[in-house]
PDB file of C-alpha atoms in Angstrom:
ATOM      1  CA  THR E   1      76.118  89.685  55.841  1.00  0.00           C
ATOM      2  CA  THR E   2      76.971  87.192  58.587  1.00  0.00           C
ATOM      3  CA  GLU E   3      80.683  88.102  58.398  1.00  0.00           C
ATOM      4  CA  ILE E   4      79.906  91.784  58.674  1.00  0.00           C
ATOM      5  CA  TYR E   5      77.604  91.091  61.619  1.00  0.00           C
ATOM      6  CA  THR E   6      80.217  89.035  63.475  1.00  0.00           C
ATOM      7  CA  ARG E   7      82.916  91.673  62.827  1.00  0.00           C
ATOM      8  CA  SER E   8      80.692  94.382  64.233  1.00  0.00           C
ATOM      9  CA  ILE E   9      79.989  92.285  67.367  1.00  0.00           C
ATOM     10  CA  VAL E  10      83.702  91.586  67.918  1.00  0.00           C
ATOM     11  CA  GLY E  11      84.526  95.250  67.519  1.00  0.00           C
ATOM     12  CA  SER E  12      81.868  96.324  69.969  1.00  0.00           C
ATOM     13  CA  VAL E  13      83.097  93.782  72.537  1.00  0.00           C
ATOM     14  CA  ARG E  14      86.661  95.077  72.208  1.00  0.00           C
ATOM     15  CA  CYS E  15      85.474  98.658  72.663  1.00  0.00           C
ATOM     16  CA  VAL E  16      83.582  97.708  75.808  1.00  0.00           C
ATOM     17  CA  GLN E  17      86.636  95.861  77.195  1.00  0.00           C
ATOM     18  CA  GLU E  18      88.895  98.846  76.567  1.00  0.00           C
ATOM     19  CA  THR E  19      86.490 101.287  78.212  1.00  0.00           C
ATOM     20  CA  VAL E  20      86.029  99.031  81.250  1.00  0.00           C
ATOM     21  CA  SER E  21      89.782  98.544  81.676  1.00  0.00           C
ATOM     22  CA  THR E  22      90.520 102.276  81.432  1.00  0.00           C
ATOM     23  CA  GLN E  23      87.632 103.155  83.757  1.00  0.00           C
ATOM     24  CA  SER E  24      88.679 100.539  86.327  1.00  0.00           C
ATOM     25  CA  THR E  25      92.262 101.836  86.382  1.00  0.00           C
ATOM     26  CA  TRP E  26      90.982 105.393  86.736  1.00  0.00           C
ATOM     27  CA  ASP E  27      88.685 104.336  89.587  1.00  0.00           C
ATOM     28  CA  LEU E  28      91.523 102.571  91.394  1.00  0.00           C
ATOM     29  CA  LYS E  29      93.731 105.647  91.169  1.00  0.00           C
ATOM     30  CA  ASN E  30      91.124 108.124  92.362  1.00  0.00           C
ATOM     31  CA  THR E  31      89.202 106.124  94.967  1.00  0.00           C
ATOM     32  CA  LYS E  32      90.069 104.805  98.416  1.00  0.00           C
ATOM     33  CA  VAL E  33      90.133 101.056  99.054  1.00  0.00           C
ATOM     34  CA  LEU E  34      87.700 100.083 101.837  1.00  0.00           C
ATOM     35  CA  MET E  35      87.772  96.961 103.962  1.00  0.00           C
ATOM     36  CA  GLY E  36      85.160  94.338 103.179  1.00  0.00           C
ATOM     37  CA  VAL E  37      83.966  90.931 104.304  1.00  0.00           C
ATOM     38  CA  ASP E  38      85.890  87.940 103.000  1.00  0.00           C
ATOM     39  CA  HIS E  39      83.183  85.422 102.226  1.00  0.00           C
ATOM     40  CA  ARG E  40      85.748  82.813 101.288  1.00  0.00           C
ATOM     41  CA  ARG E  41      86.628  82.191 104.942  1.00  0.00           C
ATOM     42  CA  LEU E  42      83.624  80.014 105.520  1.00  0.00           C
ATOM     43  CA  HIS E  43      85.536  77.758 107.904  1.00  0.00           C
ATOM     44  CA  LYS E  44      85.121  80.436 110.546  1.00  0.00           C
ATOM     45  CA  HIS E  45      81.370  79.839 110.628  1.00  0.00           C
ATOM     46  CA  THR E  46      81.253  76.062 110.445  1.00  0.00           C
ATOM     47  CA  SER E  47      79.705  74.026 113.255  1.00  0.00           C
ATOM     48  CA  LYS E  48      82.076  72.698 115.908  1.00  0.00           C
ATOM     49  CA  ALA E  49      79.674  69.976 117.034  1.00  0.00           C
ATOM     50  CA  LYS E  50      80.980  66.439 117.221  1.00  0.00           C
ATOM     51  CA  LYS E  51      80.011  64.428 114.137  1.00  0.00           C
ATOM     52  CA  THR E  52      81.741  61.087 114.676  1.00  0.00           C
ATOM     53  CA  ILE E  53      83.565  59.038 117.314  1.00  0.00           C
ATOM     54  CA  LEU E  54      87.159  57.906 117.563  1.00  0.00           C
ATOM     55  CA  SER E  55      86.194  54.403 118.621  1.00  0.00           C
ATOM     56  CA  LYS E  56      86.572  51.552 116.140  1.00  0.00           C
ATOM     57  CA  ASN E  57      83.450  49.798 117.419  1.00  0.00           C
ATOM     58  CA  LEU E  58      81.428  48.967 114.310  1.00  0.00           C
ATOM     59  CA  TYR E  59      78.191  48.601 116.272  1.00  0.00           C
ATOM     60  CA  MET E  60      78.487  52.168 117.591  1.00  0.00           C
ATOM     61  CA  LYS E  61      79.282  53.538 114.144  1.00  0.00           C
ATOM     62  CA  LEU E  62      76.278  51.779 112.623  1.00  0.00           C
ATOM     63  CA  LEU E  63      74.032  53.152 115.368  1.00  0.00           C
ATOM     64  CA  ILE E  64      75.298  56.680 114.716  1.00  0.00           C
ATOM     65  CA  ARG E  65      74.680  56.223 111.004  1.00  0.00           C
ATOM     66  CA  LEU E  66      71.156  54.950 111.704  1.00  0.00           C
ATOM     67  CA  PHE E  67      70.191  57.838 113.979  1.00  0.00           C
ATOM     68  CA  LYS E  68      71.709  60.421 111.626  1.00  0.00           C
ATOM     69  CA  PHE E  69      69.355  59.100 108.971  1.00  0.00           C
ATOM     70  CA  LEU E  70      66.392  59.274 111.383  1.00  0.00           C
ATOM     71  CA  VAL E  71      67.274  62.845 112.414  1.00  0.00           C
ATOM     72  CA  ARG E  72      67.501  63.861 108.761  1.00  0.00           C
ATOM     73  CA  ARG E  73      64.247  62.197 107.671  1.00  0.00           C
ATOM     74  CA  ALA E  74      62.044  62.271 110.790  1.00  0.00           C
ATOM     75  CA  GLY E  75      63.638  65.057 112.852  1.00  0.00           C
ATOM     76  CA  LYS E  76      62.065  64.052 116.163  1.00  0.00           C
ATOM     77  CA  PRO E  77      63.574  65.319 119.463  1.00  0.00           C
ATOM     78  CA  PHE E  78      63.901  61.693 120.581  1.00  0.00           C
ATOM     79  CA  HIS E  79      66.241  60.871 117.681  1.00  0.00           C
ATOM     80  CA  LYS E  80      68.291  64.034 118.225  1.00  0.00           C
ATOM     81  CA  ALA E  81      68.763  63.254 121.927  1.00  0.00           C
ATOM     82  CA  ILE E  82      69.856  59.679 121.217  1.00  0.00           C
ATOM     83  CA  LEU E  83      72.308  60.804 118.530  1.00  0.00           C
ATOM     84  CA  ARG E  84      73.797  63.447 120.808  1.00  0.00           C
ATOM     85  CA  ARG E  85      74.341  60.888 123.576  1.00  0.00           C
ATOM     86  CA  LEU E  86      75.824  58.345 121.168  1.00  0.00           C
ATOM     87  CA  LEU E  87      78.472  60.887 120.150  1.00  0.00           C
ATOM     88  CA  LEU E  88      79.524  61.524 123.755  1.00  0.00           C
ATOM     89  CA  SER E  89      82.717  60.059 125.142  1.00  0.00           C
ATOM     90  CA  LYS E  90      82.624  57.054 127.434  1.00  0.00           C
ATOM     91  CA  VAL E  91      83.194  59.213 130.525  1.00  0.00           C
ATOM     92  CA  HIS E  92      79.965  61.081 129.769  1.00  0.00           C
ATOM     93  CA  ARG E  93      78.024  57.825 129.317  1.00  0.00           C
ATOM     94  CA  PRO E  94      78.149  56.487 132.899  1.00  0.00           C
ATOM     95  CA  PRO E  95      76.541  53.088 133.599  1.00  0.00           C
ATOM     96  CA  MET E  96      73.291  52.728 135.499  1.00  0.00           C
ATOM     97  CA  SER E  97      72.336  50.007 137.951  1.00  0.00           C
ATOM     98  CA  ILE E  98      68.965  48.307 138.034  1.00  0.00           C
ATOM     99  CA  SER E  99      68.379  49.664 141.546  1.00  0.00           C
ATOM    100  CA  ARG E 100      68.621  53.264 140.315  1.00  0.00           C
ATOM    101  CA  ILE E 101      66.345  52.481 137.365  1.00  0.00           C
ATOM    102  CA  SER E 102      63.744  50.880 139.640  1.00  0.00           C
ATOM    103  CA  ARG E 103      63.811  53.999 141.811  1.00  0.00           C
ATOM    104  CA  LEU E 104      63.430  56.385 138.865  1.00  0.00           C
ATOM    105  CA  GLN E 105      60.716  54.458 137.037  1.00  0.00           C
ATOM    106  CA  LYS E 106      58.051  54.966 139.705  1.00  0.00           C
ATOM    107  CA  GLY E 107      54.911  56.183 137.978  1.00  0.00           C
ATOM    108  CA  LYS E 108      56.261  55.144 134.565  1.00  0.00           C
ATOM    109  CA  LEU E 109      55.721  51.383 134.683  1.00  0.00           C
ATOM    110  CA  ASP E 110      53.951  51.272 131.317  1.00  0.00           C
ATOM    111  CA  LYS E 111      56.775  53.049 129.468  1.00  0.00           C
ATOM    112  CA  THR E 112      60.044  51.792 127.989  1.00  0.00           C
ATOM    113  CA  ILE E 113      63.197  53.053 129.721  1.00  0.00           C
ATOM    114  CA  VAL E 114      65.842  54.140 127.159  1.00  0.00           C
ATOM    115  CA  ILE E 115      69.426  54.535 128.368  1.00  0.00           C
ATOM    116  CA  VAL E 116      72.435  55.175 126.112  1.00  0.00           C
ATOM    117  CA  ALA E 117      74.838  53.383 128.458  1.00  0.00           C
ATOM    118  CA  THR E 118      75.534  50.050 130.134  1.00  0.00           C
ATOM    119  CA  ILE E 119      73.059  48.471 132.566  1.00  0.00           C
ATOM    120  CA  THR E 120      74.697  46.817 135.576  1.00  0.00           C
ATOM    121  CA  ASP E 121      73.455  44.590 138.384  1.00  0.00           C
ATOM    122  CA  ASP E 122      73.049  45.625 142.020  1.00  0.00           C
ATOM    123  CA  GLU E 123      73.113  42.828 144.593  1.00  0.00           C
ATOM    124  CA  ARG E 124      71.651  45.108 147.263  1.00  0.00           C
ATOM    125  CA  LEU E 125      68.346  45.143 145.362  1.00  0.00           C
ATOM    126  CA  LEU E 126      66.596  42.011 146.626  1.00  0.00           C
ATOM    127  CA  GLU E 127      63.419  42.160 144.516  1.00  0.00           C
ATOM    128  CA  VAL E 128      63.675  43.391 140.929  1.00  0.00           C
ATOM    129  CA  PRO E 129      60.431  44.922 139.600  1.00  0.00           C
ATOM    130  CA  LYS E 130      59.166  44.366 136.068  1.00  0.00           C
ATOM    131  CA  MET E 131      61.054  46.697 133.745  1.00  0.00           C
ATOM    132  CA  ASN E 132      61.211  47.231 129.974  1.00  0.00           C
ATOM    133  CA  ILE E 133      64.682  48.587 129.290  1.00  0.00           C
ATOM    134  CA  CYS E 134      66.461  49.559 126.072  1.00  0.00           C
ATOM    135  CA  ALA E 135      70.201  50.215 126.372  1.00  0.00           C
ATOM    136  CA  LEU E 136      73.532  49.911 124.598  1.00  0.00           C
ATOM    137  CA  ARG E 137      74.481  46.758 126.463  1.00  0.00           C
ATOM    138  CA  PHE E 138      73.638  44.744 129.587  1.00  0.00           C
ATOM    139  CA  THR E 139      75.815  42.804 131.944  1.00  0.00           C
ATOM    140  CA  ALA E 140      74.998  39.087 132.143  1.00  0.00           C
ATOM    141  CA  ALA E 141      73.704  39.264 135.737  1.00  0.00           C
ATOM    142  CA  ALA E 142      71.539  42.333 135.078  1.00  0.00           C
ATOM    143  CA  LYS E 143      70.013  40.830 131.942  1.00  0.00           C
ATOM    144  CA  GLN E 144      69.227  37.576 133.728  1.00  0.00           C
ATOM    145  CA  ARG E 145      67.516  39.292 136.680  1.00  0.00           C
ATOM    146  CA  ILE E 146      65.422  41.622 134.468  1.00  0.00           C
ATOM    147  CA  ILE E 147      64.142  38.737 132.312  1.00  0.00           C
ATOM    148  CA  LYS E 148      63.483  36.582 135.400  1.00  0.00           C
ATOM    149  CA  ALA E 149      61.313  39.370 136.873  1.00  0.00           C
ATOM    150  CA  GLY E 150      59.107  39.368 133.747  1.00  0.00           C
ATOM    151  CA  GLY E 151      60.675  42.364 132.045  1.00  0.00           C
ATOM    152  CA  SER E 152      62.255  42.758 128.632  1.00  0.00           C
ATOM    153  CA  VAL E 153      65.624  43.926 127.362  1.00  0.00           C
ATOM    154  CA  MET E 154      66.415  45.296 123.917  1.00  0.00           C
ATOM    155  CA  THR E 155      69.072  47.280 122.098  1.00  0.00           C
ATOM    156  CA  LEU E 156      68.617  50.600 120.335  1.00  0.00           C
ATOM    157  CA  ASP E 157      68.339  49.099 116.853  1.00  0.00           C
ATOM    158  CA  GLN E 158      65.675  46.662 118.092  1.00  0.00           C
ATOM    159  CA  LEU E 159      63.757  49.579 119.607  1.00  0.00           C
ATOM    160  CA  ILE E 160      63.789  51.483 116.300  1.00  0.00           C
ATOM    161  CA  VAL E 161      62.427  48.447 114.445  1.00  0.00           C
ATOM    162  CA  LYS E 162      59.642  48.084 117.014  1.00  0.00           C
ATOM    163  CA  ASN E 163      58.972  51.779 117.684  1.00  0.00           C
ATOM    164  CA  PRO E 164      60.559  54.053 115.008  1.00  0.00           C
ATOM    165  CA  LEU E 165      59.332  57.365 116.477  1.00  0.00           C
ATOM    166  CA  GLY E 166      60.228  56.536 120.082  1.00  0.00           C
ATOM    167  CA  THR E 167      56.758  57.077 121.492  1.00  0.00           C
ATOM    168  CA  ASN E 168      55.860  56.015 125.050  1.00  0.00           C
ATOM    169  CA  THR E 169      59.508  56.035 126.147  1.00  0.00           C
ATOM    170  CA  VAL E 170      61.505  57.709 128.920  1.00  0.00           C
ATOM    171  CA  LEU E 171      65.126  58.807 128.489  1.00  0.00           C
ATOM    172  CA  LEU E 172      67.374  58.341 131.524  1.00  0.00           C
ATOM    173  CA  ARG E 173      71.082  58.684 132.160  1.00  0.00           C
ATOM    174  CA  GLY E 174      73.452  58.095 135.028  1.00  0.00           C
ATOM    175  CA  PRO E 175      75.136  60.673 137.271  1.00  0.00           C
ATOM    176  CA  LEU E 176      78.033  62.582 135.716  1.00  0.00           C
ATOM    177  CA  THR E 177      79.768  63.219 139.052  1.00  0.00           C
ATOM    178  CA  ARG E 178      82.997  61.255 139.547  1.00  0.00           C
ATOM    179  CA  GLU E 179      85.491  60.878 142.368  1.00  0.00           C
ATOM    180  CA  ALA E 180      88.235  62.208 140.099  1.00  0.00           C
ATOM    181  CA  LEU E 181      86.478  65.594 139.806  1.00  0.00           C
ATOM    182  CA  SER E 182      87.015  66.262 143.519  1.00  0.00           C
ATOM    183  CA  HIS E 183      90.797  66.457 142.893  1.00  0.00           C
ATOM    184  CA  PHE E 184      90.516  69.134 140.166  1.00  0.00           C
ATOM    185  CA  GLY E 185      90.972  72.818 140.879  1.00  0.00           C
ATOM    186  CA  LYS E 186      93.126  74.888 143.203  1.00  0.00           C
ATOM    187  CA  PRO E 187      95.932  72.937 144.911  1.00  0.00           C
ATOM    188  CA  ALA E 188      94.880  71.253 148.126  1.00  0.00           C
ATOM    189  CA  GLY E 189      95.992  73.054 151.283  1.00  0.00           C
ATOM    190  CA  LEU E 190      95.933  76.606 149.918  1.00  0.00           C
ATOM    191  CA  PRO E 191      93.622  79.132 151.593  1.00  0.00           C
ATOM    192  CA  GLY E 192      90.159  78.960 150.046  1.00  0.00           C
ATOM    193  CA  SER E 193      90.801  75.641 148.338  1.00  0.00           C
ATOM    194  CA  HIS E 194      88.203  72.889 148.487  1.00  0.00           C
ATOM    195  CA  THR E 195      90.195  70.419 146.394  1.00  0.00           C
ATOM    196  CA  ARG E 196      90.499  66.931 147.812  1.00  0.00           C
ATOM    197  CA  PRO E 197      94.125  65.761 148.166  1.00  0.00           C
ATOM    198  CA  TYR E 198      95.322  62.463 146.752  1.00  0.00           C
ATOM    199  CA  ALA E 199      97.250  61.660 149.958  1.00  0.00           C
ATOM    200  CA  PRO E 200      95.476  60.640 153.197  1.00  0.00           C
ATOM    201  CA  THR E 201      94.126  63.614 155.124  1.00  0.00           C
ATOM    202  CA  LYS E 202      95.307  62.319 158.525  1.00  0.00           C
ATOM    203  CA  GLY E 203      98.834  62.690 159.861  1.00  0.00           C
ATOM    204  CA  ARG E 204     101.414  65.379 160.369  1.00  0.00           C
ATOM    205  CA  ASN E 205     102.774  65.280 156.808  1.00  0.00           C
ATOM    206  CA  SER E 206      99.429  65.211 155.011  1.00  0.00           C
ATOM    207  CA  GLU E 207      98.474  67.657 152.297  1.00  0.00           C
ATOM    208  CA  ALA E 208      95.454  68.990 154.177  1.00  0.00           C
ATOM    209  CA  PRO E 209      96.489  71.318 157.035  1.00  0.00           C
ATOM    210  CA  SER E 210      95.403  70.344 160.543  1.00  0.00           C
ATOM    211  CA  LYS E 211      93.098  72.514 162.637  1.00  0.00           C
ATOM    212  CA  ALA E 212      95.570  72.907 165.504  1.00  0.00           C
ATOM    213  CA  GLN E 213      98.381  74.209 163.298  1.00  0.00           C
ATOM    214  CA  PRO E 214      96.754  75.648 160.167  1.00  0.00           C
ATOM    215  CA  TYR E 215      98.971  76.150 157.112  1.00  0.00           C
ATOM    216  CA  GLN E 216     102.141  75.312 159.074  1.00  0.00           C
ATOM    217  CA  ASN E 217     103.832  73.332 156.321  1.00  0.00           C
ATOM    218  CA  ASN E 218     102.407  75.374 153.451  1.00  0.00           C
ATOM    219  CA  HIS E 219     105.260  77.074 151.602  1.00  0.00           C
ATOM    220  CA  PHE E 220     103.065  79.451 149.581  1.00  0.00           C
ATOM    221  CA  TYR E 221     101.111  80.556 152.638  1.00  0.00           C
ATOM    222  CA  ASN E 222     104.296  81.235 154.635  1.00  0.00           C
ATOM    223  CA  LEU E 223     105.707  83.302 151.792  1.00  0.00           C
ATOM    224  CA  SER E 224     102.558  85.412 151.736  1.00  0.00           C
ATOM    225  CA  LEU E 225     102.820  85.945 155.505  1.00  0.00           C
ATOM    226  CA  ILE E 226     106.488  87.007 155.207  1.00  0.00           C
ATOM    227  CA  HIS E 227     105.595  89.412 152.416  1.00  0.00           C
ATOM    228  CA  LEU E 228     102.793  90.988 154.460  1.00  0.00           C
ATOM    229  CA  SER E 229     104.896  91.206 157.656  1.00  0.00           C
ATOM    230  CA  GLU E 230     107.726  93.172 156.020  1.00  0.00           C
ATOM    231  CA  PRO E 231     107.750  96.806 157.211  1.00  0.00           C
ATOM    232  CA  THR E 232     107.237  99.453 154.595  1.00  0.00           C
ATOM    233  CA  ARG E 233     110.416 101.376 153.817  1.00  0.00           C
ATOM    234  CA  PRO E 234     110.232 105.135 153.378  1.00  0.00           C
ATOM    235  CA  LEU E 235     111.172 106.391 149.955  1.00  0.00           C
TER     236      LEU E 235
END
């Protein structure tokens, strides 16, 4: 009985396969092929956010690993902001001086200042107020002056051990404007250009045109004047 039962099942499966194959070929011959969505191209929808750094600094890599864990398990905005700033390049992590910090911490004396950058000294600041600062690193002079004023310095991993959720803290960062950005853009000397030239702006052969003789040595401007001054020829 079992052999008869298995034979009947095998026969029925073969019949179903034959009918499906003939029906599929008939459908392909008599139907139009329509365009669809290729779900296999998932790389088109992946996130382009930066996930690691190119630096070989082990301390930075361990910090990124630590804050990735905190973002995954705690998910606080404080952890996400720190992780995002850790993944930035060095140009986008400008240093901050203790004079700027003392100016920005007014009204926040009881809070810990968190900066994902280097803290530097400023000799123009004569009296350093009491500050509690957490940063990536400190210069020797800045660290000495902060501790001498009664403040405290700590790194990001020390802050997480002391305050895992980042409560009662203030996030600060330095200015992103640089002198190099003033040289980017339209070439200096062209009409409508506000780009700062690399050469000195004084003198007869400077890149910036003088007010007495504007655009005298500018080749592109002279060509445009010649083109505009040409009389129109009748066809």
